[in-house]
Structure formats: structure tokens, C-alpha cells
Amino acid sequence: MSIVISKAEKDISKNRTLVMYLLTGSLVILLMMVFGVLMLLAQGKMIDVDPGFFYEILTVHGTGMVGSAALAAAAVMWYFLSKYIQLSKGIFIANFIFFILGVVLVLTGIFVYDFAGGWTFLYPLPAISAGGWAVEGAVLYLFGMLLIGIGFLLLFLDVARAIIKEYGSLGGGLGWSIVFGREKGYGPPAAVVASTMVSIVNITALLAGATVLVMSLINMVIPSVKIDPLLAKNLTYAFGHIFANSIIYMGVIAVYEILSQYTNRPWKANRPFLIAWNCSTLFTIIIYPHHLLMDFAMPKWMIIMGQALSYANGLPVLVVTAYGALMIVYRSGIKWDIASSFIFLSMFGWVLGVIPAIVDATIVINHVMHNTKWVPGHFHMYMGLGATAMLFGFMYYLARVNGKGKENSVDAISFWVYVMFFMALCGSFLFSGKVSAPRRWAEHFPEWIQYDRMGAVFGIFVILAVVTFVTRFWNFSRSLNSKLEEKIGPGHHA
Ligand code: HEM
Ligand SMILES: [Cu+2]
């Protein structure tokens, strides 16, 4: 009896940390969506916002979305990976604490000291704002980012450690013996393969990010210490590109695990699957120069590599996953609830978003489209309909697993509102790009404004839908608290 309860307690307490991650992540996403609509209202001249404040909102929206989606996606990874290997709960909690501390500093830097240099904090802009913000603001922002990065770095180091312990090496986690034909059969569970990839690319990304953050901080304190701006830009985009991409590679673990549970069919890591993940591991790291196609001082081979391999980057994993998802669902008699619908949608959103991204990664097109709203148009598609769909799907799944999965028509309607209006929102961005509206401009010409206004309306509907998802999850988390108190008494939280 006591054994049964203590295991249950363990499960629930495990879920409590997870729930903190997901609740924080989804609440921040919701709040950032409100900021997103504010930007569109400002660009559409429906509200009057000081341009300086617009760029503060832009900074907080970009930073906050990627950070909170990564936090929630890390929870997805951690949850499923814990089925196969022993991860440190202490590190999992430490990452959360680093995250909260970092967020406080970042928010103070932005809203108290007016830092508005964008999530790219591109050297030397943070230090030289021509009076836009106090240097204290930039220091707080960069230091906050550094703390968030250290937390994630600890988490991925722990993931790598646990994978090496169980599978001998990171190559073991990526199924090299199968890839290189030394063995026949299947590799490690899909969740392990994906987590190995993510820990490799993100440890790389976070080290690059920490390097440029520390260098910039030193430069701000001792201005005579200068950095090569091109090096700084390379480090920044290596970090930004990889870290933002990793969200979907963590979220996709929910696709593998949830679809195989719902269909009662295993998702096996066969050789093509493993080869795809190995390719994406390498490509994700080396294609970031597609963010520097306009930088003529870059070595030409890096630019060409950035373009050529960008086509190949996400594609292998996307193909094996989308194909695998169709196959596993085909004639399986799967039950379509909100969780499985979100998971299936996420494949669709990912595929759809990659198409305009590939278009943009073509140098000739990039020279025209780059820095137009075409770019936010494509990444909102795979972030909003791909990555965050995986996260919301996982939140519904978690409630269901814990016996709190009572969904009703409000959830179903919200799901469809989310899909339709998010798609429309992305469409409005792509249209803005088509009429050459630049991205990241507070002031828009009259020709561009109609798309901003449409986008604002679509965004409001998206927010309403997300309020439903977050409220559901909130209620579930409260029921989890009372369940824990019943079992072990109040004031005795694990
Ligand atoms: C209601 C939903 C959303 C709305 C209305 C919205 C709106 C916006 C707007 C207006 C911009 C600035 C575009 C410009 O350059 O002029 C933007 C940028 C951005 N958004 Fe969103 N967004 C939403 C959801 C999301 C989601 C779900 C994510 C990611 C998880 C995201 C990530 C970003 C990023 C990374 C940027 C770029 C910031 C920069 O250029 O520095 N957004 N968004
Ligand atoms: Cu990129």
C-alpha cells in the first residue's frame, strides 16, 4: 500500500515541476500574443504608440516567445525522456529558477530602463543606442539572457550525461551502429534520438550565445575592449537560429510518443529515421549563415553552404516525421480528441511553414524578401501552428493522462478558431511582405496598413482561443495540487 502511494506521489510531484514549466510557458506565450496584437494595432495606426515603446514590445515579444516556448518544449522532452533514462530533477528545477531570475532581469531592462535592441542584441547596438536607452538597461537584458542560457545549458548537459550513461555515447543516442550498418534493426526510442540531437545542437548554441553575451557585457563595462562585429553577428545567429529551431525538435517528441500511444502502434527508429536525425543534427548547426546572406564580408563558401544546406536542414526530419505520422494514423482507428488533433495539426503547420522558409533561403529571393514581413510570416507559421500546437497538444494530453481530460465543445471550437485565425494571421504577414512592408518597423506607410489591421483582428481571435487552453490547464493544475494535499497533507510539497 505505502509503496503504491509513494510511487503515485512521485509521479504527481514529477508532474508538479512539469506543470510549473507548462503553466509559466503558456501564460507567457499568451501575454506575448497580447503584445503581438499591440504591435499590429500600432503598425495599423489604430492606437498611438511611441516608436521607442514599440521596439520595447518587439524586443520582449521575440525574446519572450522563443524563451517560453523553449521552456515548455523542454518540459515535453523531459517528461517523455524520463521514461527511458534517469534525468536529474534538481537540474530540472534549477533551470526553472534560472529562467525566472533571468526573465525578471530582462523585463526590468526592457520596461524600466527602456532597452529596445531586439532579441538579437546585435553588437554594438546594445551599447550605442544614441540615447534610446540607458546602458544599465542593456546590461540587465544581456545578463538576464545569460542566466536563462546557463539554466538551459545545465539542463542539456544533464540530458547528454544521462544519454551517454545509458547508450554509451551520443553516437549511441543517435543510433550510429544502425546508421553505419554495423547492426541491423532499430535504434533507441525516437524520444532519445531527438533529445540527443537537441542536446548536441543546443549545447553548441548556448556556448556560442554565452560567449557573445559575456563579450558584449565586458565591452559595455570596459568600452575599450572591442569585439569583431562580424564574429559577434555569427555567434549571435548561430545561437538564435539553433535555439529557436530546437523548440520544434523537442516538441516533436510529443508527436512520436502521443501518436504511438493513441494508435497503439510503436514508433520505431528505423534506419531512414536515424539518418534523417543525424543529418539534421549537423545541418542545424552549420546553416545559420542563411541569416547573413546580406553580409558581403562573410566568406563566400559559408554563404553558399548556408543556402544549399538550408534546403536540406529541416527536410529529412520533417519528411520522416510527417510520413511516419500519416502511416501510424492510417487505419488505426485513432480517437481524435484535442490532444491528438493538436499533434496532427502541428505536422501540417510545420510542413506549411517550411515552404515559404525555403523560398526565403534562396539567395536571389532573399535579396528581395529579406527584412520584409515575409520572414515573420513563415516563422509564425511553424512556430504558431507547428511548435506551439505541439505544446498545447501536450498540455491537453497531460490533463488526460491524469484523468482530468474532460473536454467539451468550448475546447473543440477554440481549437478550430486557433487553427483558422492563426493561419489567417500568417497570411496577413505574408501579404505584407508581398507589398514590401519591411519587418521591424514601428511606422507603416498607408499602403501596408490594411494587412496590419486584418492581422490585429485575427490575432485577437487567436488570443481568445489560447485563453481557453490555458484556463483548462490551469484548472487541471489546481486539481493536481488538491490531489497531492489529499495524499500527503498540506504544507508538505515535494
Ligand atoms: C497572436 C499571435 C501573435 C501575434 C499577433 C504576433 C505578432 C507579431 C508581430 C506584429 C511581430 C513583428 C513583425 C514585424 O517585424 O513588423 C512579431 C514578431 C515576432 N514574433 Fe510574433 N505574434 C504572435 C505569435 C507568435 C508566436 C506563437 C511566436 C513564437 C513562438 C512568435 C514569435 C515572434 C518572433 C521571434 C518575432 C520576431 C521579433 C523580431 O523581429 O525581433 N510570435 N510577432
Ligand atoms: Cu535560421
Coordinates of C-alpha atoms and ligand atoms in Angstrom, one line a residue:
M1 CA 0.0 0.0 0.0
S2 CA 2.6 2.5 1.1
I3 CA 4.7 1.6 -2.0
V4 CA 1.8 2.3 -4.3
I5 CA 1.1 5.7 -2.7
S6 CA 4.7 6.8 -2.7
K7 CA 5.0 5.9 -6.4
A8 CA 1.9 7.9 -7.1
E9 CA 3.3 10.8 -5.0
K10 CA 6.4 10.6 -7.0
D11 CA 4.5 10.7 -10.3
I12 CA 2.4 13.7 -9.1
S13 CA 5.4 15.6 -7.7
K14 CA 7.2 15.0 -11.0
N15 CA 4.2 16.4 -12.7
R16 CA 4.2 19.5 -10.4
T17 CA 7.5 20.7 -11.8
L18 CA 6.3 20.0 -15.3
V19 CA 3.1 21.8 -14.7
M20 CA 5.1 24.8 -13.5
Y21 CA 7.1 24.8 -16.7
L22 CA 4.0 24.4 -18.9
L23 CA 1.9 26.9 -16.9
T24 CA 4.6 29.5 -17.0
G25 CA 5.4 28.8 -20.6
S26 CA 1.8 29.0 -21.8
L27 CA 1.0 32.1 -19.7
V28 CA 4.0 33.9 -21.1
I29 CA 3.0 32.9 -24.6
L30 CA -0.5 34.3 -24.0
L31 CA 0.9 37.5 -22.7
M32 CA 3.3 37.8 -25.6
M33 CA 0.4 37.3 -28.0
V34 CA -1.3 40.4 -26.5
F35 CA 1.9 42.3 -27.1
G36 CA 1.9 40.9 -30.7
V37 CA -1.6 42.3 -31.3
L38 CA -0.5 45.7 -29.7
M39 CA 2.3 45.8 -32.3
L40 CA -0.2 45.2 -35.2
L41 CA -2.6 47.8 -33.8
A42 CA 0.3 50.3 -33.6
Q43 CA 1.5 49.5 -37.2
G44 CA -2.1 49.7 -38.4
K45 CA -2.4 53.2 -36.7
M46 CA -5.3 52.0 -34.6
I47 CA -3.5 53.0 -31.4
D48 CA -0.9 55.6 -30.8
V49 CA 2.3 54.1 -29.5
D50 CA 5.6 55.9 -29.1
P51 CA 8.1 54.2 -31.5
G52 CA 10.6 53.7 -28.7
F53 CA 7.9 51.7 -26.9
F54 CA 7.1 49.7 -30.0
Y55 CA 10.6 48.5 -30.2
E56 CA 10.5 47.5 -26.5
I57 CA 7.4 45.4 -27.2
L58 CA 9.1 43.9 -30.3
T59 CA 12.1 43.0 -28.1
V60 CA 10.0 41.5 -25.4
H61 CA 7.8 39.6 -27.9
G62 CA 10.6 38.0 -29.8
T63 CA 12.6 37.1 -26.7
G64 CA 9.6 36.1 -24.6
M65 CA 8.1 33.8 -27.3
V66 CA 11.2 31.9 -28.0
G67 CA 12.2 31.6 -24.3
S68 CA 8.8 30.5 -23.1
A69 CA 8.2 28.1 -26.0
A70 CA 11.6 26.6 -25.3
L71 CA 10.8 26.3 -21.6
A72 CA 7.5 24.4 -22.4
A73 CA 9.2 22.3 -25.1
A74 CA 11.9 21.3 -22.6
A75 CA 9.1 20.0 -20.4
V76 CA 7.8 17.9 -23.2
M77 CA 11.3 16.4 -23.7
W78 CA 11.9 15.9 -20.0
Y79 CA 8.6 14.2 -19.5
F80 CA 9.0 11.6 -22.2
L81 CA 12.7 11.1 -21.9
S82 CA 12.3 10.3 -18.2
K83 CA 10.6 7.1 -19.3
Y84 CA 13.8 5.8 -20.7
I85 CA 16.7 7.4 -18.8
Q86 CA 17.4 8.9 -15.4
L87 CA 17.4 12.7 -15.5
S88 CA 18.3 14.9 -12.6
K89 CA 15.2 16.5 -11.0
G90 CA 17.4 19.0 -9.2
I91 CA 18.8 20.3 -12.6
F92 CA 15.3 20.4 -14.0
I93 CA 14.2 22.7 -11.1
A94 CA 17.4 24.7 -11.3
N95 CA 16.7 25.5 -14.9
F96 CA 13.3 26.9 -13.9
I97 CA 14.8 29.1 -11.2
F98 CA 17.5 30.4 -13.6
F99 CA 14.7 31.1 -16.1
I100 CA 12.6 33.1 -13.7
L101 CA 15.6 35.1 -12.4
G102 CA 16.6 35.9 -16.0
V103 CA 13.1 36.9 -17.0
V104 CA 12.9 39.4 -14.1
L105 CA 16.2 41.0 -15.2
V106 CA 15.2 41.0 -18.9
L107 CA 11.8 42.6 -18.1
T108 CA 13.5 45.2 -15.9
G109 CA 16.0 46.0 -18.6
I110 CA 13.2 46.5 -21.2
F111 CA 10.4 48.2 -19.3
V112 CA 12.3 50.1 -16.6
Y113 CA 15.4 51.1 -18.5
D114 CA 13.8 51.1 -22.0
F115 CA 16.1 48.6 -23.6
A116 CA 14.8 48.0 -27.1
G117 CA 17.7 46.5 -29.1
G118 CA 15.7 43.4 -30.2
W119 CA 16.2 39.8 -29.2
T120 CA 19.3 39.8 -31.5
F121 CA 21.1 42.3 -29.2
L122 CA 23.4 42.8 -32.2
Y123 CA 26.7 44.2 -31.2
P124 CA 27.4 47.1 -30.8
L125 CA 23.7 48.3 -30.8
P126 CA 23.1 47.5 -27.1
A127 CA 26.0 49.7 -26.0
I128 CA 25.4 52.5 -28.6
S129 CA 21.7 53.4 -28.6
A130 CA 22.1 57.1 -29.3
G131 CA 20.1 57.9 -26.2
G132 CA 17.4 55.2 -26.8
W133 CA 18.1 53.5 -23.5
A134 CA 20.4 53.6 -20.6
V135 CA 23.4 51.2 -20.7
E136 CA 22.1 49.7 -17.4
G137 CA 19.1 48.5 -19.4
A138 CA 21.3 46.7 -21.9
V139 CA 23.4 45.2 -19.1
L140 CA 20.3 43.9 -17.3
Y141 CA 18.9 42.5 -20.5
L142 CA 22.1 40.8 -21.6
F143 CA 22.8 39.5 -18.1
G144 CA 19.2 38.1 -17.8
M145 CA 19.7 36.3 -21.1
L146 CA 22.9 34.9 -19.8
L147 CA 21.2 33.5 -16.8
I148 CA 18.5 31.9 -18.9
G149 CA 21.1 30.4 -21.1
I150 CA 23.1 29.0 -18.2
G151 CA 19.9 27.3 -16.9
F152 CA 19.2 25.7 -20.3
L153 CA 22.9 24.7 -20.7
L154 CA 22.8 22.8 -17.4
L155 CA 19.6 21.1 -18.5
F156 CA 21.1 19.9 -21.8
L157 CA 24.4 18.9 -20.2
D158 CA 22.3 16.7 -17.9
V159 CA 20.4 15.2 -20.8
A160 CA 23.7 14.5 -22.6
R161 CA 25.1 12.9 -19.5
A162 CA 22.1 10.6 -18.9
I163 CA 22.1 9.6 -22.6
I164 CA 25.8 8.7 -22.5
K165 CA 25.3 6.7 -19.4
E166 CA 22.5 4.6 -20.9
Y167 CA 23.7 4.4 -24.6
G168 CA 27.4 4.6 -24.2
S169 CA 27.9 7.8 -26.2
L170 CA 26.0 10.5 -28.0
G171 CA 26.6 8.4 -31.2
G172 CA 24.7 5.7 -29.4
G173 CA 21.8 8.0 -28.8
L174 CA 21.8 8.8 -32.5
G175 CA 21.8 5.1 -33.4
W176 CA 25.1 5.2 -35.2
S177 CA 25.5 1.4 -35.2
I178 CA 22.4 1.2 -37.3
V179 CA 23.2 4.3 -39.4
F180 CA 26.7 2.9 -40.4
G181 CA 25.3 -0.6 -40.9
R182 CA 27.2 -2.3 -38.1
E183 CA 23.9 -3.6 -36.8
K184 CA 20.5 -4.3 -38.1
G185 CA 17.2 -3.5 -36.5
Y186 CA 16.1 -0.3 -34.8
G187 CA 17.8 2.4 -32.9
P188 CA 17.0 3.9 -29.5
P189 CA 13.4 5.1 -28.8
A190 CA 12.5 8.2 -31.0
A191 CA 12.4 10.4 -27.9
V192 CA 16.0 9.5 -27.1
V193 CA 17.2 10.1 -30.7
A194 CA 15.5 13.6 -30.8
S195 CA 16.8 14.5 -27.3
T196 CA 20.4 13.5 -28.3
M197 CA 20.1 15.8 -31.4
V198 CA 18.7 18.6 -29.3
S199 CA 21.3 18.4 -26.6
I200 CA 24.2 18.4 -29.2
V201 CA 22.9 21.4 -31.1
N202 CA 21.7 23.3 -28.1
I203 CA 24.9 22.9 -26.1
T204 CA 26.7 24.3 -29.2
A205 CA 24.1 27.2 -29.5
L206 CA 24.2 28.1 -25.8
L207 CA 28.0 28.2 -25.7
A208 CA 28.0 30.5 -28.7
G209 CA 25.4 32.6 -27.1
A210 CA 27.1 32.8 -23.8
T211 CA 30.4 33.8 -25.5
V212 CA 28.9 36.7 -27.3
L213 CA 26.8 37.8 -24.3
V214 CA 29.9 37.8 -22.0
M215 CA 32.0 39.6 -24.6
S216 CA 29.3 42.2 -25.0
L217 CA 28.9 42.6 -21.3
I218 CA 32.7 43.1 -20.9
N219 CA 32.6 45.6 -23.8
M220 CA 29.9 47.6 -22.0
V221 CA 31.7 47.8 -18.7
I222 CA 35.1 48.4 -20.4
P223 CA 34.4 50.1 -23.7
S224 CA 38.0 49.9 -24.8
V225 CA 37.7 46.1 -25.2
K226 CA 36.2 45.8 -28.6
I227 CA 34.7 42.8 -30.5
D228 CA 34.9 42.0 -34.2
P229 CA 31.3 42.8 -35.2
L230 CA 31.2 40.1 -37.8
L231 CA 32.3 37.5 -35.3
A232 CA 29.7 38.8 -32.9
K233 CA 27.0 38.5 -35.5
N234 CA 28.0 35.0 -36.4
L235 CA 27.9 33.9 -32.7
T236 CA 24.5 35.6 -32.2
Y237 CA 22.9 34.0 -35.2
A238 CA 24.4 30.6 -34.5
F239 CA 22.8 30.8 -31.1
G240 CA 19.5 32.3 -32.2
H241 CA 19.0 30.1 -35.2
I242 CA 19.8 26.8 -33.4
F243 CA 18.0 27.6 -30.2
A244 CA 14.8 28.7 -31.9
N245 CA 14.9 25.6 -34.2
S246 CA 15.4 23.3 -31.2
I247 CA 11.9 24.1 -29.9
I248 CA 10.3 22.1 -32.7
Y249 CA 12.8 19.3 -32.3
M250 CA 11.9 19.0 -28.6
G251 CA 8.2 19.4 -29.3
V252 CA 8.2 16.7 -32.0
I253 CA 8.8 14.1 -29.2
A254 CA 5.2 14.6 -28.3
V255 CA 4.3 13.6 -31.8
Y256 CA 6.2 10.4 -31.6
E257 CA 5.0 9.4 -28.1
I258 CA 1.4 10.6 -28.2
L259 CA 0.6 9.2 -31.7
S260 CA 2.0 5.8 -30.8
Q261 CA 0.1 5.7 -27.6
Y262 CA -3.2 6.7 -29.2
T263 CA -2.8 4.3 -32.1
N264 CA -1.3 1.5 -30.0
R265 CA 1.4 1.2 -32.6
P266 CA 5.1 1.6 -31.8
W267 CA 7.0 4.4 -33.5
K268 CA 10.2 2.7 -34.4
A269 CA 13.5 4.4 -35.1
N270 CA 14.4 2.7 -38.3
R271 CA 17.4 3.4 -40.5
P272 CA 15.9 6.2 -42.6
F273 CA 14.6 7.9 -39.4
L274 CA 18.0 7.7 -37.8
I275 CA 19.8 9.0 -40.9
A276 CA 17.4 11.9 -41.1
W277 CA 18.0 12.9 -37.5
N278 CA 21.8 12.6 -37.9
C279 CA 21.6 14.9 -41.0
S280 CA 19.5 17.5 -39.2
T281 CA 21.9 17.4 -36.2
L282 CA 24.8 18.6 -38.5
F283 CA 22.8 20.9 -40.7
T284 CA 21.0 22.7 -37.9
I285 CA 24.4 23.7 -36.6
I286 CA 26.0 24.8 -39.8
I287 CA 23.3 26.5 -41.8
Y288 CA 22.9 29.6 -39.6
P289 CA 24.8 31.7 -42.2
H290 CA 21.5 32.0 -44.1
H291 CA 20.9 34.8 -41.7
L292 CA 23.9 36.6 -43.1
L293 CA 23.3 36.4 -46.8
M294 CA 23.4 40.1 -46.9
D295 CA 26.7 40.4 -45.2
F296 CA 29.2 40.8 -48.1
A297 CA 32.1 40.4 -45.8
M298 CA 31.2 36.8 -45.0
P299 CA 33.4 34.1 -46.6
K300 CA 31.6 33.1 -49.8
W301 CA 31.7 29.4 -49.1
M302 CA 29.8 29.9 -45.8
I303 CA 27.1 31.8 -47.6
I304 CA 26.7 29.1 -50.2
M305 CA 26.8 26.4 -47.6
G306 CA 24.1 28.3 -45.6
Q307 CA 21.9 28.4 -48.7
A308 CA 22.4 24.9 -50.1
L309 CA 22.1 23.1 -46.8
S310 CA 19.1 25.2 -45.6
Y311 CA 17.0 23.3 -48.2
A312 CA 18.2 20.1 -46.6
N313 CA 18.1 21.2 -43.0
G314 CA 14.7 20.5 -41.6
L315 CA 13.6 18.5 -44.5
P316 CA 14.8 15.0 -43.6
V317 CA 13.3 15.0 -40.1
L318 CA 10.2 16.7 -41.4
V319 CA 9.7 14.1 -44.1
V320 CA 10.3 11.0 -41.9
T321 CA 8.0 12.5 -39.2
A322 CA 5.2 13.7 -41.4
Y323 CA 5.3 10.4 -43.4
G324 CA 5.5 8.4 -40.2
A325 CA 2.6 10.3 -38.7
L326 CA 0.4 9.6 -41.7
M327 CA 1.4 5.9 -41.6
I328 CA 0.9 5.4 -37.9
V329 CA -2.5 7.1 -38.0
Y330 CA -3.7 5.4 -41.3
R331 CA -6.4 2.8 -40.5
S332 CA -5.5 2.9 -36.8
G333 CA -9.0 3.9 -35.6
I334 CA -7.3 6.7 -33.6
K335 CA -9.5 8.7 -31.3
W336 CA -9.5 12.3 -32.2
D337 CA -9.5 14.5 -29.2
I338 CA -7.9 17.9 -28.6
A339 CA -4.5 16.4 -27.8
S340 CA -4.3 14.2 -30.9
S341 CA -5.8 16.9 -33.1
F342 CA -3.2 19.4 -32.0
I343 CA -0.4 16.9 -32.6
F344 CA -1.7 16.1 -36.0
L345 CA -2.1 19.8 -36.8
S346 CA 1.4 20.5 -35.7
M347 CA 2.8 18.3 -38.6
F348 CA 0.6 20.2 -41.0
G349 CA 1.8 23.6 -39.7
W350 CA 5.4 22.6 -39.8
V351 CA 5.2 21.5 -43.4
L352 CA 3.3 24.6 -44.4
G353 CA 5.7 26.9 -42.7
V354 CA 8.8 25.3 -44.1
I355 CA 7.7 26.1 -47.7
P356 CA 8.0 29.9 -47.5
A357 CA 11.1 29.5 -45.4
I358 CA 12.8 27.5 -48.2
V359 CA 11.8 30.2 -50.6
D360 CA 13.4 32.8 -48.4
A361 CA 16.6 30.8 -48.0
T362 CA 17.3 31.2 -51.8
I363 CA 19.9 33.9 -52.2
V364 CA 18.2 35.7 -55.2
I365 CA 14.8 35.7 -53.5
N366 CA 16.4 36.6 -50.1
H367 CA 17.8 39.8 -51.5
V368 CA 14.2 40.9 -52.2
M369 CA 12.3 39.3 -49.4
H370 CA 14.7 39.6 -46.6
N371 CA 13.7 42.0 -43.9
T372 CA 10.2 42.1 -45.2
K373 CA 7.3 40.7 -43.2
W374 CA 7.5 37.6 -45.4
V375 CA 10.0 36.4 -42.8
P376 CA 7.8 36.7 -39.7
G377 CA 5.1 35.3 -42.0
H378 CA 6.9 32.0 -42.4
F379 CA 8.3 31.6 -39.0
H380 CA 5.0 32.4 -37.3
M381 CA 3.5 29.5 -39.3
Y382 CA 5.8 26.8 -38.0
M383 CA 6.1 28.4 -34.6
G384 CA 2.4 29.0 -34.1
L385 CA 0.9 26.1 -36.0
G386 CA 3.8 23.8 -35.5
A387 CA 5.7 24.3 -32.3
T388 CA 3.1 25.8 -30.0
A389 CA 0.5 23.3 -31.4
M390 CA 2.7 20.6 -30.1
L391 CA 2.9 22.3 -26.7
F392 CA -0.9 22.9 -26.4
G393 CA -1.4 19.3 -27.5
F394 CA 0.9 18.0 -24.8
M395 CA -0.9 20.1 -22.2
Y396 CA -4.2 18.5 -23.1
Y397 CA -2.5 15.1 -23.1
L398 CA -1.1 15.6 -19.6
A399 CA -4.5 16.5 -18.2
R400 CA -6.0 13.5 -19.9
V401 CA -3.3 11.1 -18.6
N402 CA -4.1 12.4 -15.1
G403 CA -7.8 11.7 -15.5
K404 CA -8.8 15.3 -16.0
G405 CA -9.3 15.2 -19.7
K406 CA -13.0 16.3 -19.8
E407 CA -13.1 18.3 -23.0
N408 CA -16.2 19.9 -24.3
S409 CA -17.4 21.9 -27.3
V410 CA -15.6 25.0 -26.0
D411 CA -12.3 23.2 -26.4
A412 CA -13.2 22.0 -29.8
I413 CA -14.4 25.4 -31.0
S414 CA -11.3 27.0 -29.6
F415 CA -9.1 24.5 -31.4
W416 CA -10.7 25.4 -34.7
V417 CA -10.6 29.1 -34.0
Y418 CA -7.0 28.8 -33.2
V419 CA -6.2 27.0 -36.5
M420 CA -8.2 29.2 -38.8
F421 CA -7.2 32.5 -37.3
F422 CA -3.5 31.7 -36.8
M423 CA -3.4 30.7 -40.4
A424 CA -5.1 34.0 -41.4
L425 CA -2.6 35.9 -39.2
C426 CA 0.3 34.3 -41.0
G427 CA -1.4 35.1 -44.3
S428 CA -1.6 38.7 -43.4
F429 CA 2.1 38.8 -42.7
L430 CA 2.9 37.1 -46.0
F431 CA 0.8 39.7 -47.8
S432 CA 2.6 42.5 -46.0
G433 CA 5.8 41.0 -47.3
K434 CA 4.4 40.8 -50.8
V435 CA 3.7 44.6 -50.8
S436 CA 7.2 45.1 -49.5
A437 CA 6.4 46.1 -45.9
P438 CA 9.7 45.8 -44.0
R439 CA 9.8 43.8 -40.8
R440 CA 10.6 45.5 -37.5
W441 CA 9.2 49.0 -38.4
A442 CA 7.1 50.8 -35.9
E443 CA 5.7 53.2 -38.6
H444 CA 4.0 51.8 -41.7
F445 CA 3.0 53.5 -44.9
P446 CA -0.7 53.7 -45.7
E447 CA -0.3 51.0 -48.4
W448 CA 0.7 48.5 -45.8
I449 CA -1.8 49.3 -43.1
Q450 CA -4.8 47.2 -44.2
Y451 CA -2.8 44.0 -43.6
D452 CA -1.8 45.1 -40.2
R453 CA -5.4 45.8 -39.2
M454 CA -6.6 42.5 -40.5
G455 CA -3.8 40.8 -38.6
A456 CA -4.8 42.6 -35.4
V457 CA -8.3 41.2 -35.7
F458 CA -7.1 37.7 -36.4
G459 CA -4.7 37.9 -33.5
I460 CA -7.5 38.8 -31.1
F461 CA -9.3 35.6 -32.0
V462 CA -6.1 33.6 -31.6
I463 CA -5.8 35.1 -28.1
L464 CA -9.4 34.1 -27.2
A465 CA -8.7 30.5 -28.2
V466 CA -5.4 30.4 -26.2
V467 CA -7.3 31.7 -23.1
T468 CA -9.4 28.6 -23.3
F469 CA -6.3 26.3 -23.5
V470 CA -4.5 28.0 -20.6
T471 CA -7.6 28.1 -18.4
R472 CA -8.1 24.3 -19.0
F473 CA -4.6 23.7 -18.0
W474 CA -4.8 26.0 -15.0
N475 CA -7.9 24.1 -13.7
F476 CA -6.1 20.8 -14.2
S477 CA -3.0 22.1 -12.3
R478 CA -5.2 23.1 -9.4
S479 CA -6.8 19.7 -9.2
L480 CA -3.3 18.2 -9.2
N481 CA -2.5 20.3 -6.1
S482 CA -5.5 19.2 -4.2
K483 CA -4.8 15.6 -5.1
L484 CA -1.3 16.0 -3.7
E485 CA -2.7 17.5 -0.5
E486 CA -5.1 14.7 0.0
K487 CA -2.3 12.2 -0.2
I488 CA 0.4 13.7 1.9
G489 CA -1.3 16.5 3.7
P490 CA -0.9 20.3 3.2
G491 CA 2.4 22.1 3.5
H492 CA 4.3 19.0 2.6
H493 CA 5.1 19.6 -1.1
A494 CA 7.8 17.7 -2.8
Ligands
HEM1 C1 -1.5 36.2 -31.6 C2 -0.3 35.7 -32.0 C3 0.8 36.6 -32.5 C4 0.8 37.8 -33.0 C5 -0.4 38.8 -33.2 C6 2.2 38.2 -33.3 C7 2.6 39.4 -33.8 C8 3.9 39.7 -34.1 C9 4.3 41.0 -34.8 C10 3.4 42.1 -35.2 C11 5.6 40.9 -34.9 C12 6.5 42.0 -35.6 C13 6.5 41.9 -37.0 C14 7.4 43.0 -37.7 O1 8.6 42.8 -37.8 O2 6.8 44.0 -38.0 C15 6.1 39.6 -34.4 C16 7.4 39.2 -34.4 C17 7.9 38.0 -33.8 N1 7.1 37.0 -33.3 FE1 5.0 37.1 -33.1 N2 3.0 37.1 -33.0 C18 2.2 36.1 -32.5 C19 2.6 34.9 -32.1 C20 4.0 34.4 -32.0 C21 4.4 33.1 -31.6 C22 3.5 32.0 -31.2 C23 5.8 33.1 -31.7 C24 6.8 32.0 -31.3 C25 6.5 31.0 -30.5 C26 6.2 34.4 -32.1 C27 7.5 34.8 -32.3 C28 7.9 36.0 -32.8 C29 9.3 36.4 -33.1 C30 10.5 35.5 -32.8 C31 9.3 37.6 -33.7 C32 10.5 38.4 -34.2 C33 10.9 39.5 -33.3 C34 11.9 40.3 -34.0 O3 11.8 40.7 -35.2 O4 12.9 40.7 -33.4 N3 5.1 35.2 -32.3 N4 5.0 38.9 -33.9
CU2 CU 17.8 30.2 -39.4

